Amino acid sequence: MFAGGLILAATLIFFSIWLFRSEQLGWPNDVYDDPADELYLRRRSRSRKRVNALFFVCGLLVLAATLATPEHRVFWIGCWMSAMVVLCTIVALAALDIVRTMLHHRHRLDRMRKERS
């Protein structure tokens, strides 16, 4: 259990750092050269920074729960429950990001069709 907790905590922490770094460098197939995309990119960047921070916090919570001694059962349960809530929040924020991206691409395609007509 101890080794599994350490592995999970390290995975979440390093995953959050990797995602944050990838967001800064940009993704390989992202092409947003239209000035109208600027607002979407700002919102997406802000949202993804929050998600990366939540992954990092979740990793810290798992690490704290892993290092808790058996005498601190309430702390252990609190850390694991908080980690679960944070992960559910990340899933909800990811769903909102999907909707935002779909709407942005729909509006972008509509603009391109109107420009061609």
XYZ file of C-alpha atoms in Angstrom:
117
model
C 0.000 0.000 0.000
C 2.827 2.381 0.860
C 4.691 1.851 -2.420
C 1.461 2.131 -4.418
C 0.641 5.442 -2.741
C 4.096 6.792 -3.519
C 3.848 5.687 -7.143
C 0.382 7.232 -7.520
C 1.468 10.501 -5.891
C 4.594 10.731 -8.043
C 2.587 9.939 -11.175
C 0.029 12.667 -10.469
C 2.673 15.255 -9.605
C 4.847 14.516 -12.642
C 1.780 14.338 -14.898
C 0.708 17.798 -13.759
C 4.197 19.168 -14.422
C 4.307 17.537 -17.867
C 0.871 18.931 -18.782
C 1.843 22.407 -17.600
C 5.073 22.295 -19.621
C 3.284 20.966 -22.722
C 0.721 23.770 -22.490
C 3.528 26.334 -22.388
C 5.366 24.844 -25.368
C 2.198 24.221 -27.366
C 0.774 21.047 -28.802
C 2.040 19.759 -32.185
C -1.218 20.032 -34.151
C -2.568 23.255 -32.644
C -2.884 25.880 -35.355
C -4.631 29.025 -34.218
C -3.546 31.919 -36.398
C -6.855 33.769 -36.545
C -7.071 36.814 -34.242
C -10.574 35.699 -33.246
C -9.020 32.615 -31.617
C -7.199 34.741 -29.040
C -10.059 34.835 -26.524
C -10.566 31.078 -26.800
C -6.848 30.428 -26.300
C -6.720 32.681 -23.230
C -9.708 30.942 -21.659
C -8.375 27.492 -22.533
C -4.965 28.293 -21.096
C -6.433 29.634 -17.852
C -8.711 26.611 -17.482
C -5.957 24.113 -18.154
C -3.637 25.812 -15.667
C -6.336 25.290 -13.035
C -6.660 21.623 -13.965
C -2.884 21.165 -13.805
C -2.843 22.775 -10.359
C -5.638 20.443 -9.254
C -3.643 17.413 -10.456
C -0.672 18.681 -8.452
C -2.815 19.191 -5.330
C -4.277 15.720 -5.757
C -0.766 14.277 -5.915
C 0.140 16.110 -2.722
C -3.011 14.808 -1.010
C -2.177 11.237 -2.009
C 1.387 11.717 -0.770
C 0.127 13.067 2.566
C -2.293 10.155 2.928
C 0.481 7.702 2.094
C 2.827 9.170 4.687
C 0.132 9.333 7.401
C 0.666 6.950 10.271
C -2.028 4.511 11.451
C -2.801 6.782 14.422
C -4.016 9.494 12.058
C -6.965 7.651 10.501
C -9.134 10.769 10.288
C -6.380 12.626 8.412
C -5.876 9.608 6.111
C -9.584 9.379 5.288
C -9.783 13.157 4.800
C -6.881 13.166 2.346
C -8.290 10.296 0.282
C -11.793 11.808 0.225
C -10.370 15.182 -0.777
C -8.334 13.526 -3.535
C -11.504 11.845 -4.808
C -13.380 15.172 -4.855
C -10.492 16.863 -6.670
C -10.394 14.114 -9.310
C -14.172 14.377 -9.837
C -13.756 18.136 -10.227
C -11.057 17.550 -12.847
C -13.410 15.284 -14.802
C -16.134 17.970 -14.700
C -13.707 20.683 -15.826
C -12.493 18.429 -18.648
C -16.091 17.992 -19.808
C -16.533 21.781 -19.828
C -13.301 22.119 -21.817
C -14.646 19.655 -24.384
C -17.839 21.679 -24.758
C -15.875 24.945 -25.050
C -13.622 23.477 -27.732
C -16.539 22.036 -29.714
C -18.365 25.381 -29.652
C -15.230 27.240 -30.678
C -14.637 24.936 -33.639
C -18.272 25.185 -34.680
C -18.104 28.996 -34.661
C -14.770 28.894 -36.442
C -16.192 26.691 -39.221
C -19.238 28.968 -39.529
C -16.949 32.004 -39.917
C -14.907 30.205 -42.584
C -18.055 29.248 -44.508
C -19.353 32.822 -44.412
C -16.014 34.150 -45.648
C -16.062 31.744 -48.599
C -19.618 32.686 -49.603
